[in-house]
Coordinates of C-alpha atoms and ligand atoms in Angstrom, one line a residue:
M30 CA -22.3 -12.3 -24.3
L31 CA -26.1 -12.8 -23.9
E32 CA -25.9 -11.0 -20.6
K33 CA -24.2 -7.9 -22.5
I34 CA -26.8 -7.7 -25.0
K35 CA -29.6 -8.0 -22.6
K36 CA -28.1 -5.2 -20.6
Q37 CA -27.6 -2.9 -23.9
F38 CA -31.3 -3.8 -25.1
W39 CA -32.8 -0.8 -23.9
M40 CA -30.3 1.4 -26.1
I41 CA -31.6 -0.7 -29.3
D42 CA -35.2 -0.4 -28.1
A43 CA -34.9 3.5 -27.9
L44 CA -33.0 3.8 -31.1
L45 CA -35.7 1.7 -32.9
K46 CA -38.4 4.2 -31.9
T47 CA -36.7 7.3 -33.1
D48 CA -37.3 8.9 -36.6
F49 CA -34.7 8.0 -39.4
T50 CA -33.1 11.3 -39.3
T51 CA -32.5 11.2 -35.4
K52 CA -31.4 7.8 -35.6
K53 CA -28.7 8.5 -38.2
Q54 CA -27.6 11.5 -36.3
L55 CA -27.3 9.4 -33.1
V56 CA -25.4 6.8 -34.9
T57 CA -22.9 9.2 -36.7
N58 CA -22.3 11.0 -33.5
F59 CA -21.5 7.9 -31.2
L60 CA -19.3 6.6 -33.9
T61 CA -17.5 9.5 -35.2
A62 CA -17.9 12.7 -33.0
K63 CA -16.6 11.1 -29.8
K64 CA -12.9 11.4 -31.6
K65 CA -12.9 15.1 -31.3
Y66 CA -13.2 14.7 -27.6
I67 CA -10.5 12.2 -27.1
P68 CA -7.1 13.8 -26.5
K69 CA -4.4 12.4 -28.9
E70 CA -1.6 12.1 -26.0
K71 CA -1.1 8.7 -24.6
R72 CA -2.5 8.5 -20.9
D73 CA -3.3 5.6 -18.4
A74 CA -6.9 6.6 -18.1
N75 CA -9.3 5.1 -20.6
I76 CA -10.8 8.3 -21.8
D77 CA -12.9 6.6 -24.3
S78 CA -14.7 4.8 -21.3
L79 CA -14.9 8.1 -19.2
L80 CA -16.8 9.5 -22.1
K81 CA -19.2 6.7 -22.4
C82 CA -20.0 6.4 -18.8
A83 CA -23.4 7.9 -18.2
L84 CA -24.7 6.8 -21.6
C85 CA -27.3 4.7 -19.6
P86 CA -30.1 5.0 -17.1
N87 CA -27.4 5.7 -14.5
M88 CA -29.1 3.1 -12.2
C89 CA -25.6 2.0 -10.9
R90 CA -25.7 5.0 -8.4
F91 CA -28.2 3.2 -6.1
D92 CA -25.9 0.4 -5.7
C93 CA -22.8 2.4 -5.2
P94 CA -22.0 2.5 -1.5
V95 CA -19.8 5.5 -1.8
S96 CA -22.9 7.6 -3.6
M97 CA -25.3 6.1 -1.4
A98 CA -23.3 7.2 1.9
E99 CA -22.3 10.4 0.4
K100 CA -25.8 11.2 -1.2
S101 CA -24.3 13.3 -3.6
E102 CA -24.5 13.1 -7.6
S103 CA -20.8 14.0 -7.9
S104 CA -19.6 11.0 -5.8
S105 CA -21.7 8.6 -7.9
P106 CA -20.1 6.4 -10.6
A107 CA -20.9 8.7 -13.5
G108 CA -20.3 11.8 -11.4
K109 CA -16.7 10.7 -10.8
M110 CA -16.4 9.8 -14.5
K111 CA -17.4 13.2 -15.5
I112 CA -14.9 14.9 -13.2
A113 CA -12.1 12.5 -14.2
Y114 CA -12.8 13.4 -18.0
F115 CA -12.4 17.1 -17.2
L116 CA -9.2 16.6 -15.1
E117 CA -7.6 14.2 -17.5
T118 CA -8.4 16.9 -20.4
G119 CA -7.4 20.0 -18.4
K120 CA -11.2 21.5 -18.7
I121 CA -11.2 22.1 -15.0
Q122 CA -8.5 23.0 -12.4
P123 CA -7.1 20.1 -10.4
S124 CA -8.7 21.7 -7.1
E125 CA -8.3 19.8 -3.9
S126 CA -11.9 18.7 -3.8
A127 CA -11.7 17.3 -7.7
I128 CA -8.7 15.4 -6.7
D129 CA -10.0 13.9 -3.6
L130 CA -13.0 12.7 -5.5
M131 CA -11.0 10.4 -7.5
Y132 CA -10.0 8.5 -4.3
K133 CA -13.7 8.3 -3.0
D134 CA -13.9 4.8 -4.0
V135 CA -14.0 1.2 -2.7
N136 CA -13.3 -0.6 -5.8
C137 CA -16.2 -3.1 -5.3
D138 CA -17.5 -3.6 -8.6
A139 CA -21.2 -3.1 -7.7
C140 CA -21.5 -0.7 -10.7
K141 CA -20.3 -3.5 -13.0
Q142 CA -23.4 -5.5 -12.1
W143 CA -25.4 -2.9 -13.9
C144 CA -23.3 -1.4 -16.5
P145 CA -24.3 -2.0 -20.0
F146 CA -20.7 -1.4 -21.0
G147 CA -19.4 -3.6 -18.2
F148 CA -17.5 -0.9 -16.5
S149 CA -15.8 -1.2 -13.2
I150 CA -15.4 2.3 -12.0
G151 CA -13.1 1.2 -9.3
E152 CA -10.6 -0.1 -12.2
L153 CA -11.2 3.0 -14.4
L154 CA -10.1 5.2 -11.4
I155 CA -6.9 3.4 -11.1
G156 CA -5.8 4.6 -14.6
V157 CA -6.8 8.2 -13.6
R158 CA -4.7 7.9 -10.4
N159 CA -1.7 6.6 -12.4
D160 CA -2.1 10.1 -14.5
L161 CA -2.2 11.9 -11.3
V162 CA 0.9 10.4 -10.0
K163 CA 2.8 11.3 -13.3
K164 CA 1.6 14.8 -13.1
G165 CA 2.7 15.0 -9.4
L166 CA -1.0 15.9 -8.2
V167 CA -1.3 13.1 -5.8
P168 CA -2.4 14.4 -2.1
E169 CA 0.6 14.6 0.1
R170 CA -0.9 12.3 2.7
L171 CA -1.0 9.5 0.2
V172 CA 2.4 10.2 -1.0
Q173 CA 3.7 9.7 2.6
F174 CA 1.5 6.6 3.0
K175 CA 3.3 5.0 -0.1
E176 CA 6.7 6.1 1.4
K177 CA 6.0 4.5 4.6
L178 CA 5.0 1.3 3.0
E179 CA 7.8 1.2 1.1
E180 CA 10.0 1.4 4.1
N181 CA 8.1 -0.8 6.5
H182 CA 6.9 -3.4 3.6
T183 CA 3.4 -3.6 5.7
I184 CA 0.7 -1.2 5.6
Y185 CA 0.7 -1.1 9.4
E186 CA 3.5 1.2 10.7
G187 CA 5.6 -0.8 13.1
G188 CA 3.5 -3.8 12.3
I189 CA 4.6 -7.3 12.2
K190 CA 5.5 -9.3 8.9
S191 CA 5.7 -12.9 10.0
L192 CA 3.6 -15.5 11.8
C193 CA 7.0 -16.3 13.8
L194 CA 6.4 -20.0 13.4
D195 CA 10.2 -20.3 12.2
K196 CA 8.7 -22.2 9.0
N197 CA 10.7 -20.6 6.4
K198 CA 11.3 -24.2 4.7
K199 CA 10.7 -25.5 1.4
S200 CA 7.0 -27.1 1.1
K201 CA 4.4 -27.8 -1.5
V202 CA 2.0 -25.7 0.4
L203 CA 2.5 -22.0 1.3
Y204 CA 0.2 -20.0 3.6
I205 CA 0.5 -16.1 3.1
A206 CA -1.7 -14.5 5.8
G207 CA -1.6 -10.8 4.5
C208 CA -0.9 -7.7 6.4
T209 CA -4.2 -7.1 7.8
T210 CA -4.5 -10.8 9.0
L211 CA -1.3 -10.3 10.8
N212 CA -1.8 -6.9 12.3
G213 CA -5.4 -6.5 12.7
R214 CA -6.9 -10.2 12.9
R215 CA -4.0 -12.2 14.2
E216 CA -6.7 -14.7 15.5
V217 CA -7.6 -15.8 11.7
A218 CA -4.0 -16.6 11.1
D219 CA -3.7 -18.6 14.3
S220 CA -6.8 -20.4 13.6
T221 CA -5.7 -21.2 10.1
V222 CA -2.5 -22.7 11.1
T223 CA -4.3 -24.6 13.6
I224 CA -6.5 -26.3 11.1
L225 CA -3.8 -27.0 8.7
E226 CA -1.7 -28.6 11.4
R227 CA -4.9 -30.7 12.8
A228 CA -5.4 -31.8 9.1
G229 CA -1.8 -33.0 8.9
I230 CA -0.8 -30.4 6.0
D231 CA 2.9 -30.0 5.6
Y232 CA 3.1 -26.1 4.8
T233 CA 5.3 -23.4 5.1
T234 CA 5.3 -19.7 5.5
L235 CA 7.6 -16.5 4.4
S236 CA 10.0 -15.6 7.0
E237 CA 9.1 -12.2 6.1
E238 CA 5.7 -11.3 4.5
W239 CA 5.8 -8.4 2.4
C240 CA 2.7 -6.5 1.5
C241 CA 1.3 -7.9 -1.7
G242 CA 1.3 -4.3 -3.3
A243 CA -2.3 -3.9 -3.7
P244 CA -2.7 -0.6 -1.8
L245 CA 0.1 0.7 -4.2
Y246 CA -1.6 -0.7 -7.4
V247 CA -5.2 0.6 -6.3
L248 CA -3.5 4.2 -5.4
G249 CA -1.8 4.4 -8.8
F250 CA 1.8 3.9 -7.7
R251 CA 2.7 1.3 -10.4
D252 CA 6.5 1.5 -10.1
S253 CA 6.5 1.1 -6.2
F254 CA 4.0 -1.9 -7.0
Q255 CA 6.4 -3.6 -9.2
K256 CA 9.2 -3.4 -6.5
F257 CA 7.0 -5.6 -4.4
V258 CA 6.0 -7.8 -7.1
N259 CA 9.8 -8.7 -7.8
H260 CA 10.4 -9.1 -4.2
N261 CA 7.4 -11.3 -3.6
L262 CA 8.1 -13.6 -6.6
N263 CA 11.6 -14.3 -5.6
A264 CA 10.5 -15.2 -1.9
I265 CA 7.7 -17.5 -3.2
K266 CA 10.1 -19.1 -5.8
E267 CA 12.5 -20.2 -2.9
T268 CA 9.7 -22.0 -1.1
E269 CA 9.4 -24.3 -4.3
C270 CA 5.4 -24.4 -3.4
E271 CA 3.0 -25.7 -5.6
T272 CA 0.0 -24.3 -3.9
I273 CA -0.4 -20.9 -2.1
I274 CA -3.5 -20.6 0.3
F275 CA -4.6 -16.7 1.2
S276 CA -6.8 -15.6 4.2
C277 CA -7.2 -12.3 2.4
P278 CA -9.0 -12.1 -0.8
E279 CA -7.4 -8.8 -1.8
C280 CA -3.9 -10.7 -1.7
L281 CA -5.3 -13.6 -3.5
Y282 CA -6.9 -11.2 -6.3
T283 CA -3.6 -9.2 -6.6
F284 CA -1.1 -12.5 -6.8
K285 CA -3.9 -14.2 -9.3
E286 CA -4.7 -11.4 -11.5
L287 CA -1.9 -8.7 -11.3
Y288 CA 1.1 -10.4 -11.0
P289 CA 2.7 -12.0 -14.2
Q290 CA 1.4 -15.6 -14.3
S291 CA 4.3 -16.5 -16.3
R292 CA 6.6 -16.1 -13.3
L293 CA 4.1 -17.6 -10.7
K294 CA 3.1 -21.2 -12.0
V295 CA 1.3 -22.3 -8.9
E296 CA -2.2 -22.9 -7.8
M297 CA -3.6 -20.2 -5.7
Q298 CA -6.8 -20.5 -3.3
H299 CA -8.5 -18.6 -0.8
T300 CA -8.7 -20.4 2.4
S301 CA -12.3 -21.3 2.2
Q302 CA -11.6 -23.3 -1.0
F303 CA -8.5 -25.2 0.7
F304 CA -10.7 -25.8 3.8
L305 CA -13.5 -27.1 1.6
K306 CA -11.1 -29.3 0.1
L307 CA -9.8 -30.8 3.3
I308 CA -13.4 -31.3 4.6
E309 CA -14.1 -33.6 1.3
E310 CA -11.1 -35.5 1.8
G311 CA -12.4 -36.2 5.6
K312 CA -9.2 -34.4 7.1
L313 CA -11.0 -32.1 9.4
G314 CA -13.1 -34.7 11.2
P315 CA -16.5 -33.8 12.7
M316 CA -17.6 -30.3 13.6
E317 CA -20.5 -29.1 15.5
L318 CA -21.6 -25.7 16.7
D319 CA -25.1 -24.8 18.0
E320 CA -24.8 -21.1 16.9
E321 CA -26.2 -18.8 14.4
Y322 CA -24.5 -16.5 11.9
V323 CA -25.2 -14.4 9.0
F324 CA -22.5 -14.6 6.1
H325 CA -21.1 -11.5 4.5
D326 CA -19.5 -12.1 1.2
P327 CA -16.4 -9.9 0.5
C328 CA -16.9 -8.2 -2.7
I329 CA -13.3 -9.1 -3.9
L330 CA -14.2 -12.7 -3.1
S331 CA -17.8 -12.8 -4.5
R332 CA -17.5 -10.6 -7.4
K333 CA -14.1 -10.4 -8.6
L334 CA -12.8 -13.6 -7.9
E335 CA -16.3 -15.3 -8.0
I336 CA -15.8 -17.3 -4.8
A337 CA -19.5 -17.4 -3.1
E338 CA -20.5 -21.2 -2.8
E339 CA -17.1 -22.6 -1.2
P340 CA -17.4 -20.5 2.1
R341 CA -21.1 -21.6 2.7
E342 CA -20.4 -25.2 1.6
V343 CA -17.7 -25.2 4.5
L344 CA -20.2 -23.7 7.0
K345 CA -23.0 -26.2 5.9
N346 CA -20.6 -29.0 7.0
I347 CA -20.7 -27.7 10.5
S348 CA -23.5 -29.6 12.3
K349 CA -26.2 -27.5 14.0
L350 CA -24.9 -24.2 12.6
K351 CA -27.6 -21.9 11.4
L352 CA -26.5 -19.9 8.5
K353 CA -28.7 -16.9 7.7
E354 CA -28.6 -15.1 4.3
T355 CA -28.8 -11.1 4.0
Y356 CA -30.9 -9.7 0.9
F357 CA -27.6 -8.3 -0.6
N358 CA -25.5 -11.6 -0.8
K359 CA -23.2 -13.4 -3.2
K360 CA -22.7 -11.1 -6.3
D361 CA -25.2 -8.6 -5.1
T362 CA -23.2 -8.0 -1.7
K363 CA -22.4 -4.5 -0.3
C364 CA -18.8 -3.4 0.4
C365 CA -17.5 -3.2 4.2
G366 CA -16.0 0.2 3.4
S367 CA -12.4 -0.8 3.3
G368 CA -12.1 -1.6 -0.2
G369 CA -10.1 0.5 -2.9
M370 CA -8.0 1.6 0.0
L371 CA -10.9 4.1 1.2
G372 CA -9.8 3.6 4.8
V373 CA -6.7 5.4 4.0
T374 CA -8.0 8.0 1.6
D375 CA -11.3 8.9 3.4
Q376 CA -11.5 6.9 6.9
K377 CA -14.9 8.9 7.8
L378 CA -16.6 7.8 4.6
S379 CA -15.2 4.3 4.9
S380 CA -16.6 3.9 8.4
E381 CA -20.0 5.3 7.4
I382 CA -20.0 2.5 4.6
A383 CA -19.2 -0.2 7.2
K384 CA -22.0 1.0 9.5
D385 CA -24.5 0.9 6.6
R386 CA -23.4 -2.7 6.0
V387 CA -23.2 -3.9 9.8
L388 CA -27.2 -2.4 10.0
E389 CA -28.0 -4.6 7.0
L390 CA -26.4 -7.7 8.5
K391 CA -27.8 -7.0 11.9
E392 CA -31.5 -7.4 10.4
C393 CA -30.5 -11.2 10.0
S394 CA -28.2 -11.9 13.0
N395 CA -25.9 -10.4 15.7
S396 CA -23.2 -12.6 14.7
I397 CA -21.3 -12.3 11.3
V398 CA -19.0 -14.7 9.5
S399 CA -16.9 -13.6 6.8
A400 CA -14.0 -14.8 4.9
C401 CA -11.8 -11.6 4.6
P402 CA -9.9 -10.0 7.5
A403 CA -10.4 -6.4 6.3
C404 CA -14.0 -6.8 6.2
E405 CA -14.0 -8.3 9.7
K406 CA -11.8 -5.6 10.9
A407 CA -14.0 -2.9 9.3
F408 CA -17.1 -4.3 11.1
K409 CA -15.5 -4.7 14.5
E410 CA -14.7 -1.1 14.3
A411 CA -18.0 0.1 13.3
D412 CA -19.8 -1.7 16.0
D413 CA -17.8 -3.1 19.2
K414 CA -21.1 -5.0 20.3
I415 CA -21.3 -7.1 17.2
K416 CA -19.6 -10.4 17.1
V417 CA -17.6 -11.0 14.1
L418 CA -15.8 -14.2 13.3
D419 CA -13.7 -15.7 10.2
I420 CA -14.7 -18.9 8.6
S421 CA -11.4 -20.0 10.1
E422 CA -12.5 -19.4 13.6
V423 CA -16.0 -20.8 13.3
I424 CA -14.4 -24.0 11.8
L425 CA -11.8 -24.3 14.6
K426 CA -14.7 -23.7 17.1
G427 CA -16.7 -26.5 15.4
I428 CA -13.9 -28.9 15.5
K429 CA -13.2 -28.2 19.4
N430 CA -16.9 -28.7 20.0
A431 CA -17.6 -31.9 18.4
Ligands
SF4_508 S1 -16.7 0.6 -7.9 FE1 -17.9 0.4 -6.2 S2 -17.5 2.2 -5.2 FE2 -16.7 2.3 -7.1 S3 -18.3 3.4 -8.4 FE3 -18.6 1.3 -8.6 S4 -20.1 0.8 -7.0 FE4 -19.1 2.8 -6.6
SF4_509 S1 -20.6 2.8 -14.7 FE1 -22.0 2.0 -16.5 S2 -24.1 1.9 -15.5 FE2 -22.9 3.4 -14.3 S3 -23.0 5.4 -15.1 FE3 -21.4 4.5 -15.9 S4 -22.1 3.6 -17.8 FE4 -23.8 3.8 -16.7

């Protein structure tokens, strides 16, 4: 609350400095006039918030990876909200460029750090996209992406959906690797199961892992997302697990924040949290690794899930490991470019953002460690010379080396 008041203090200060007539007019307009700008029909988009966006010094645009990469005001958080408002209210034609703009976003919440209203533009855009779906205005390539995902149950066409461990048994601990781990960073899943086995954890996996559904939710395909939720909840129930561990922060966020918690009464943890617990219980034994890494905070993990200390604590337990910190770290981290499905909606922009972040990280070290298979994949694709490892891979190296 105090944080919110502090963020809004400049408004109070500006208001106090104006004369009485202006003050009265401003307050009256703010409280009443906006009603005439808000359409009566019900929508998913939060029109009130779209209107309020930019009633501020607009500083968030300097932290927005999309506007910094595009160098354009229309791609800034407030720019997108203005176009969204005009699209929602029919004040502009739904041109291809205006609609494409609604998908130029990594849903990283960097804007939320600045925003006096606490807006996450990424989240506000999801409401706008839901309305575009209802109006049949979604770009054809995204409709095709959704159809393929519904058919394959993974975002990777022809991709694998299982660790093939022949687990599919009942256990208190369930490990969900996620589509990107299974298909783009298999080493992460392999390291994780090796660590679990070394620690003597009795765990299970799903015989067929369906995508968590986040891509569908983020792109506004709510009905389709619901089908994935129902399938996954039933599959999880059959395992009788009490804890689920995830390699992918996006999967963890989706299960924890977007699935109905009344139907999912289990503890959910990121692998970094689970590994830290294993270390504290003395189940991983000594670890040693004389190497240097810079840690990249995945934005979903550090901002949306507020998990920033646990991966660092894990790495501090590996003796001789030198951990570097970049200026933009923890809650001030920068996105890898693959958030918000930008890799699907605008691959070129997504890879530009990844390259920008790699350059920042390289100022500290040529070896990156992170805790998200999607970030790691994006960095590897952005710079094939840089070393990128997941926290699970570094732990395993540390165990083998000790
Ligand atoms: S969520 Fe991230 S990408 Fe989207 S507007 Fe905010 S800062 Fe920019
Ligand atoms: S997201 Fe918040 S800080 Fe950024 S322009 Fe909109 S109102 Fe201002």
